[in-house]
Amino acid sequence: MDQTQQKALNALESYILLSKSATSPRAAADLVTQATSALNTYVFAELLQTPNIQSLRTASAEYAPYLTLLEIFSWGTWSDYTSTPDLPQLSDIQSHKLRQLSLLTLSTSHATLTYSHLLSVLALPNVRVLEDLVISSIYAGLLTAKLDTLSKRVDVSSVSPLRDLRPNSVPQMVAVLDDWNNRCVGVLAEIEGQVREVRRKATERRKREQEHEKIVERAINDDGLKEKGRPAAKRGAGDTENGGGYDADGGDAMDVDDTLARGGARNAKRGGMRFSGFGKRLGG
C-alpha cells in the first residue's frame, strides 16, 4: 500500500470510530465537516459506508446535503461541487482540500496540465494561487510533478491512489481492462507471428546454405576424380618409359645403333672386295 494512502486511512480511522456515536443527523453532519477539514484525510469511502452517515440520505433537507458533500470529497471534483445546488458552504481548508483532490483526479488522466485549464476547472484567481496549490499537493504526497513556469504547464509523473471509486464504476473498469487485455492478446499474437516468420526464414536460409555447401563439395569431388582419371600425355618413340629412351648421358640410343650398323656394313663391303680379289689370284 502507498505510504500516503496508509497515512490517509490512519487519519480517517478516528472519525470512523466516532461515527458509531453520531446517531443524530446533526452529529453525523458535524462529523462530515470535521473529517473533510482534518489534516491528511484524503479517502472517505469507509466513513461514507457507516450506517449513521448513510442515514443522512433520509434526513431533512438541512442535513441530507452533507452526505452528498462527503460523496464529492470521496470521488468528485470541484466542478461537481459548484454544479450541485444546495450544498453546504465550504471553509477555506475544505476548499483547498477539494481542489487538491480535483487536481489528483485530473492528473490520473492527463500527464500534462496547462495553467489555463487548471485555472478554469479549479476556479482559481491567478497563477500564483495555482502554483501554491500544486506545490502543496506535491509536498502532501498526492502526486509527483514539476512546474514548467516558462511553458505554463504542470508535468505529472505519478499520482497516489487516494480517490475512491464512483458507484457503478466497476463495470466500466472491467470493460476498460477487457479492452486492454484484448489489445495485449493481439499484440502478443502479432509478436508470436513475427517470431515464427523469423524462424521460418532462418530455417530456409540454413537449408539454402547446406544445399550450397553440398553443391560445392560435390563439385570439388568431381574435379578430383577427373584429375585422377585423366590419361598420360603421349611421349616420343625414344621415351624411356616405352623402352627405347635416352642413355645415361642423355644421348639417343637409336643413333648409336644406327652408327654401329652403318660401320659394320662398310667393313663387310670392304672385306668382301678383298676376298674377291684373292680368289681371282688363286684361280689364276
One Martini backbone bead per residue (centre of mass of N, CA, C, O) as a GRO file, in nm:
protein
  284
    1MET     BB    1   0.098   0.035   0.019
    2ASP     BB    2   0.073   0.351   0.016
    3GLN     BB    3   0.185   0.585   0.233
    4THR     BB    4  -0.035   0.801   0.191
    5GLN     BB    5  -0.273   0.607   0.216
    6GLN     BB    6  -0.212   0.511   0.503
    7LYS     BB    7  -0.230   0.791   0.633
    8ALA     BB    8  -0.524   0.843   0.551
    9LEU     BB    9  -0.649   0.601   0.702
   10ASN     BB   10  -0.551   0.680   0.983
   11ALA     BB   11  -0.696   0.959   0.989
   12LEU     BB   12  -0.994   0.823   0.956
   13GLU     BB   13  -1.039   0.624   1.194
   14SER     BB   14  -1.155   0.812   1.416
   15TYR     BB   15  -1.420   0.881   1.252
   16ILE     BB   16  -1.531   0.597   1.242
   17LEU     BB   17  -1.566   0.572   1.549
   18LEU     BB   18  -1.751   0.828   1.583
   19SER     BB   19  -1.996   0.726   1.406
   20LYS     BB   20  -2.130   0.542   1.626
   21SER     BB   21  -2.227   0.815   1.798
   22ALA     BB   22  -2.376   0.943   1.534
   23THR     BB   23  -2.719   0.937   1.561
   24SER     BB   24  -2.757   1.214   1.455
   25PRO     BB   25  -2.776   1.433   1.199
   26ARG     BB   26  -2.601   1.651   1.325
   27ALA     BB   27  -2.359   1.471   1.406
   28ALA     BB   28  -2.304   1.366   1.120
   29ALA     BB   29  -2.252   1.643   0.988
   30ASP     BB   30  -2.017   1.725   1.171
   31LEU     BB   31  -1.834   1.485   1.093
   32VAL     BB   32  -1.799   1.565   0.800
   33THR     BB   33  -1.661   1.835   0.852
   34GLN     BB   34  -1.419   1.724   1.013
   35ALA     BB   35  -1.306   1.519   0.804
   36THR     BB   36  -1.271   1.735   0.560
   37SER     BB   37  -1.069   1.926   0.756
   38ALA     BB   38  -0.855   1.736   0.805
   39LEU     BB   39  -0.553   1.609   0.833
   40ASN     BB   40  -0.485   1.366   0.582
   41THR     BB   41  -0.777   1.352   0.458
   42TYR     BB   42  -0.849   1.160   0.134
   43VAL     BB   43  -1.033   0.927   0.243
   44PHE     BB   44  -1.409   0.816   0.263
   45ALA     BB   45  -1.549   0.536   0.224
   46GLU     BB   46  -1.576   0.419   0.513
   47LEU     BB   47  -1.742   0.651   0.628
   48LEU     BB   48  -1.972   0.642   0.412
   49GLN     BB   49  -2.065   0.332   0.503
   50THR     BB   50  -2.183   0.412   0.749
   51PRO     BB   51  -2.490   0.416   0.894
   52ASN     BB   52  -2.508   0.715   1.005
   53ILE     BB   53  -2.431   0.848   0.735
   54GLN     BB   54  -2.655   0.710   0.557
   55SER     BB   55  -2.896   0.844   0.715
   56LEU     BB   56  -2.882   1.124   0.559
   57ARG     BB   57  -3.059   1.045   0.310
   58THR     BB   58  -3.334   1.072   0.514
   59ALA     BB   59  -3.304   1.344   0.588
   60SER     BB   60  -3.318   1.650   0.602
   61ALA     BB   61  -3.244   1.930   0.409
   62GLU     BB   62  -3.018   2.025   0.609
   63TYR     BB   63  -2.843   1.727   0.612
   64ALA     BB   64  -2.833   1.571   0.340
   65PRO     BB   65  -2.598   1.733   0.186
   66TYR     BB   66  -2.358   1.599   0.347
   67LEU     BB   67  -2.352   1.340   0.187
   68THR     BB   68  -2.287   1.465  -0.086
   69LEU     BB   69  -2.024   1.599   0.005
   70LEU     BB   70  -1.874   1.336   0.077
   71GLU     BB   71  -1.888   1.218  -0.209
   72ILE     BB   72  -1.716   1.438  -0.342
   73PHE     BB   73  -1.464   1.379  -0.166
   74SER     BB   74  -1.433   1.088  -0.270
   75TRP     BB   75  -1.500   1.131  -0.625
   76GLY     BB   76  -1.497   1.423  -0.682
   77THR     BB   77  -1.519   1.769  -0.780
   78TRP     BB   78  -1.533   2.102  -0.813
   79SER     BB   79  -1.748   2.091  -1.036
   80ASP     BB   80  -1.954   1.928  -0.871
   81TYR     BB   81  -1.996   2.136  -0.651
   82THR     BB   82  -2.083   2.385  -0.833
   83SER     BB   83  -2.326   2.205  -0.981
   84THR     BB   84  -2.446   2.161  -0.691
   85PRO     BB   85  -2.710   2.222  -0.511
   86ASP     BB   86  -2.740   2.287  -0.167
   87LEU     BB   87  -2.467   2.311  -0.044
   88PRO     BB   88  -2.238   2.347   0.169
   89GLN     BB   89  -2.026   2.557   0.296
   90LEU     BB   90  -1.693   2.619   0.255
   91SER     BB   91  -1.398   2.619   0.370
   92ASP     BB   92  -1.076   2.682   0.312
   93ILE     BB   93  -0.979   2.394   0.371
   94GLN     BB   94  -1.190   2.247   0.198
   95SER     BB   95  -1.125   2.388  -0.070
   96HIS     BB   96  -0.832   2.300  -0.088
   97LYS     BB   97  -0.880   1.992  -0.079
   98LEU     BB   98  -1.073   1.968  -0.323
   99ARG     BB   99  -0.864   2.076  -0.524
  100GLN     BB  100  -0.656   1.857  -0.479
  101LEU     BB  101  -0.841   1.619  -0.563
  102SER     BB  102  -0.894   1.731  -0.846
  103LEU     BB  103  -0.601   1.726  -0.938
  104LEU     BB  104  -0.572   1.421  -0.907
  105THR     BB  105  -0.785   1.342  -1.115
  106LEU     BB  106  -0.657   1.491  -1.358
  107SER     BB  107  -0.373   1.334  -1.340
  108THR     BB  108  -0.480   1.043  -1.424
  109SER     BB  109  -0.547   1.150  -1.744
  110HIS     BB  110  -0.300   1.371  -1.730
  111ALA     BB  111   0.038   1.455  -1.773
  112THR     BB  112  -0.059   1.738  -1.891
  113LEU     BB  113  -0.110   2.066  -1.743
  114THR     BB  114  -0.252   2.358  -1.786
  115TYR     BB  115  -0.302   2.656  -1.652
  116SER     BB  116  -0.569   2.736  -1.791
  117HIS     BB  117  -0.727   2.481  -1.716
  118LEU     BB  118  -0.694   2.494  -1.406
  119LEU     BB  119  -0.814   2.774  -1.360
  120SER     BB  120  -1.095   2.688  -1.460
  121VAL     BB  121  -1.172   2.413  -1.299
  122LEU     BB  122  -1.075   2.551  -1.004
  123ALA     BB  123  -1.130   2.849  -0.963
  124LEU     BB  124  -0.880   3.047  -0.997
  125PRO     BB  125  -0.739   3.368  -0.991
  126ASN     BB  126  -0.423   3.269  -1.019
  127VAL     BB  127  -0.106   3.147  -1.062
  128ARG     BB  128  -0.004   3.158  -0.770
  129VAL     BB  129  -0.228   2.979  -0.651
  130LEU     BB  130  -0.177   2.735  -0.828
  131GLU     BB  131   0.117   2.678  -0.746
  132ASP     BB  132   0.054   2.637  -0.446
  133LEU     BB  133  -0.128   2.392  -0.487
  134VAL     BB  134   0.077   2.205  -0.624
  135ILE     BB  135   0.295   2.213  -0.404
  136SER     BB  136   0.116   2.103  -0.173
  137SER     BB  137   0.055   1.831  -0.318
  138ILE     BB  138   0.345   1.732  -0.331
  139TYR     BB  139   0.407   1.746  -0.018
  140ALA     BB  140   0.154   1.546   0.044
  141GLY     BB  141   0.177   1.302  -0.183
  142LEU     BB  142  -0.032   1.307  -0.429
  143LEU     BB  143   0.211   1.394  -0.625
  144THR     BB  144   0.429   1.390  -0.918
  145ALA     BB  145   0.580   1.707  -1.010
  146LYS     BB  146   0.625   1.980  -1.254
  147LEU     BB  147   0.703   2.315  -1.299
  148ASP     BB  148   0.637   2.506  -1.602
  149THR     BB  149   0.671   2.841  -1.623
  150LEU     BB  150   0.732   2.891  -1.924
  151SER     BB  151   0.487   2.695  -2.039
  152LYS     BB  152   0.252   2.669  -1.844
  153ARG     BB  153   0.288   2.381  -1.676
  154VAL     BB  154   0.208   2.038  -1.569
  155ASP     BB  155   0.423   1.763  -1.492
  156VAL     BB  156   0.318   1.434  -1.462
  157SER     BB  157   0.439   1.113  -1.316
  158SER     BB  158   0.255   1.075  -1.045
  159VAL     BB  159   0.004   0.906  -0.835
  160SER     BB  160  -0.211   0.865  -0.579
  161PRO     BB  161  -0.442   0.618  -0.438
  162LEU     BB  162  -0.711   0.828  -0.317
  163ARG     BB  163  -0.949   0.765  -0.491
  164ASP     BB  164  -1.264   0.687  -0.514
  165LEU     BB  165  -1.523   0.507  -0.628
  166ARG     BB  166  -1.773   0.515  -0.818
  167PRO     BB  167  -2.070   0.430  -0.874
  168ASN     BB  168  -2.074   0.189  -1.120
  169SER     BB  169  -1.751   0.164  -1.213
  170VAL     BB  170  -1.671  -0.134  -1.248
  171PRO     BB  171  -1.775  -0.210  -1.533
  172GLN     BB  172  -1.597  -0.002  -1.673
  173MET     BB  173  -1.329  -0.119  -1.577
  174VAL     BB  174  -1.369  -0.397  -1.702
  175ALA     BB  175  -1.386  -0.295  -1.993
  176VAL     BB  176  -1.106  -0.169  -1.999
  177LEU     BB  177  -0.951  -0.431  -1.929
  178ASP     BB  178  -1.054  -0.597  -2.166
  179ASP     BB  179  -0.938  -0.416  -2.384
  180TRP     BB  180  -0.646  -0.442  -2.288
  181ASN     BB  181  -0.633  -0.750  -2.315
  182ASN     BB  182  -0.692  -0.766  -2.619
  183ARG     BB  183  -0.449  -0.599  -2.706
  184CYS     BB  184  -0.237  -0.785  -2.583
  185VAL     BB  185  -0.312  -1.036  -2.743
  186GLY     BB  186  -0.262  -0.911  -3.021
  187VAL     BB  187   0.036  -0.840  -2.978
  188LEU     BB  188   0.130  -1.126  -2.907
  189ALA     BB  189   0.044  -1.256  -3.175
  190GLU     BB  190   0.224  -1.079  -3.350
  191ILE     BB  191   0.492  -1.159  -3.224
  192GLU     BB  192   0.468  -1.463  -3.278
  193GLY     BB  193   0.453  -1.434  -3.584
  194GLN     BB  194   0.732  -1.302  -3.617
  195VAL     BB  195   0.891  -1.533  -3.495
  196ARG     BB  196   0.806  -1.749  -3.700
  197GLU     BB  197   0.916  -1.600  -3.948
  198VAL     BB  198   1.209  -1.590  -3.860
  199ARG     BB  199   1.246  -1.897  -3.835
  200ARG     BB  200   1.173  -1.969  -4.124
  201LYS     BB  201   1.396  -1.804  -4.262
  202ALA     BB  202   1.630  -1.942  -4.113
  203THR     BB  203   1.575  -2.225  -4.224
  204GLU     BB  204   1.597  -2.156  -4.525
  205ARG     BB  205   1.883  -2.045  -4.514
  206ARG     BB  206   2.016  -2.302  -4.406
  207LYS     BB  207   1.931  -2.483  -4.640
  208ARG     BB  208   2.078  -2.326  -4.862
  209GLU     BB  209   2.357  -2.355  -4.740
  210GLN     BB  210   2.368  -2.666  -4.747
  211GLU     BB  211   2.327  -2.696  -5.053
  212HIS     BB  212   2.575  -2.532  -5.131
  213GLU     BB  213   2.782  -2.711  -4.988
  214LYS     BB  214   2.718  -2.967  -5.152
  215ILE     BB  215   2.785  -2.855  -5.431
  216VAL     BB  216   3.079  -2.782  -5.369
  217GLU     BB  217   3.170  -3.067  -5.280
  218ARG     BB  218   3.093  -3.215  -5.544
  219ALA     BB  219   3.274  -3.047  -5.730
  220ILE     BB  220   3.541  -3.121  -5.595
  221ASN     BB  221   3.519  -3.430  -5.634
  222ASP     BB  222   3.494  -3.431  -5.947
  223ASP     BB  223   3.771  -3.298  -6.004
  224GLY     BB  224   3.939  -3.523  -5.870
  225LEU     BB  225   3.849  -3.759  -6.056
  226LYS     BB  226   3.941  -3.635  -6.325
  227GLU     BB  227   4.245  -3.615  -6.253
  228LYS     BB  228   4.290  -3.924  -6.209
  229GLY     BB  229   4.157  -4.015  -6.512
  230ARG     BB  230   4.375  -3.886  -6.671
  231PRO     BB  231   4.575  -3.933  -6.938
  232ALA     BB  232   4.876  -3.968  -7.053
  233ALA     BB  233   5.109  -3.828  -7.230
  234LYS     BB  234   5.254  -3.837  -7.520
  235ARG     BB  235   5.535  -3.999  -7.635
  236GLY     BB  236   5.819  -4.074  -7.768
  237ALA     BB  237   6.004  -4.333  -7.905
  238GLY     BB  238   6.245  -4.248  -7.680
  239ASP     BB  239   6.104  -4.325  -7.431
  240THR     BB  240   6.185  -4.479  -7.142
  241GLU     BB  241   5.895  -4.609  -7.091
  242ASN     BB  242   5.914  -4.759  -7.395
  243GLY     BB  243   6.239  -4.873  -7.414
  244GLY     BB  244   6.411  -4.623  -7.601
  245GLY     BB  245   6.576  -4.425  -7.469
  246TYR     BB  246   6.796  -4.270  -7.303
  247ASP     BB  247   7.088  -4.235  -7.189
  248ALA     BB  248   7.271  -4.142  -6.924
  249ASP     BB  249   7.391  -3.888  -7.111
  250GLY     BB  250   7.139  -3.822  -7.322
  251GLY     BB  251   7.150  -4.001  -7.555
  252ASP     BB  252   7.082  -4.176  -7.850
  253ALA     BB  253   7.048  -4.511  -7.898
  254MET     BB  254   6.970  -4.520  -8.201
  255ASP     BB  255   7.226  -4.378  -8.309
  256VAL     BB  256   7.424  -4.590  -8.221
  257ASP     BB  257   7.309  -4.825  -8.383
  258ASP     BB  258   7.334  -4.696  -8.664
  259THR     BB  259   7.635  -4.659  -8.663
  260LEU     BB  260   7.710  -4.954  -8.628
  261ALA     BB  261   7.567  -5.056  -8.880
  262ARG     BB  262   7.723  -4.889  -9.090
  263GLY     BB  263   8.004  -4.985  -9.014
  264GLY     BB  264   7.957  -5.287  -9.076
  265ALA     BB  265   7.889  -5.259  -9.374
  266ARG     BB  266   8.157  -5.142  -9.465
  267ASN     BB  267   8.336  -5.372  -9.374
  268ALA     BB  268   8.196  -5.590  -9.534
  269LYS     BB  269   8.263  -5.465  -9.815
  270ARG     BB  270   8.567  -5.458  -9.793
  271GLY     BB  271   8.609  -5.755  -9.736
  272GLY     BB  272   8.482  -5.867  -9.999
  273MET     BB  273   8.681  -5.747 -10.199
  274ARG     BB  274   8.930  -5.893 -10.099
  275PHE     BB  275   8.824  -6.179 -10.140
  276SER     BB  276   8.788  -6.159 -10.447
  277GLY     BB  277   9.080  -6.108 -10.532
  278PHE     BB  278   9.206  -6.365 -10.405
  279GLY     BB  279   9.045  -6.564 -10.581
  280LYS     BB  280   9.170  -6.492 -10.854
  281ARG     BB  281   9.452  -6.569 -10.789
  282LEU     BB  282   9.397  -6.869 -10.746
  283GLY     BB  283   9.275  -6.914 -11.028
  284GLY     BB  284   9.535  -6.813 -11.173
   0.00000   0.00000   0.00000
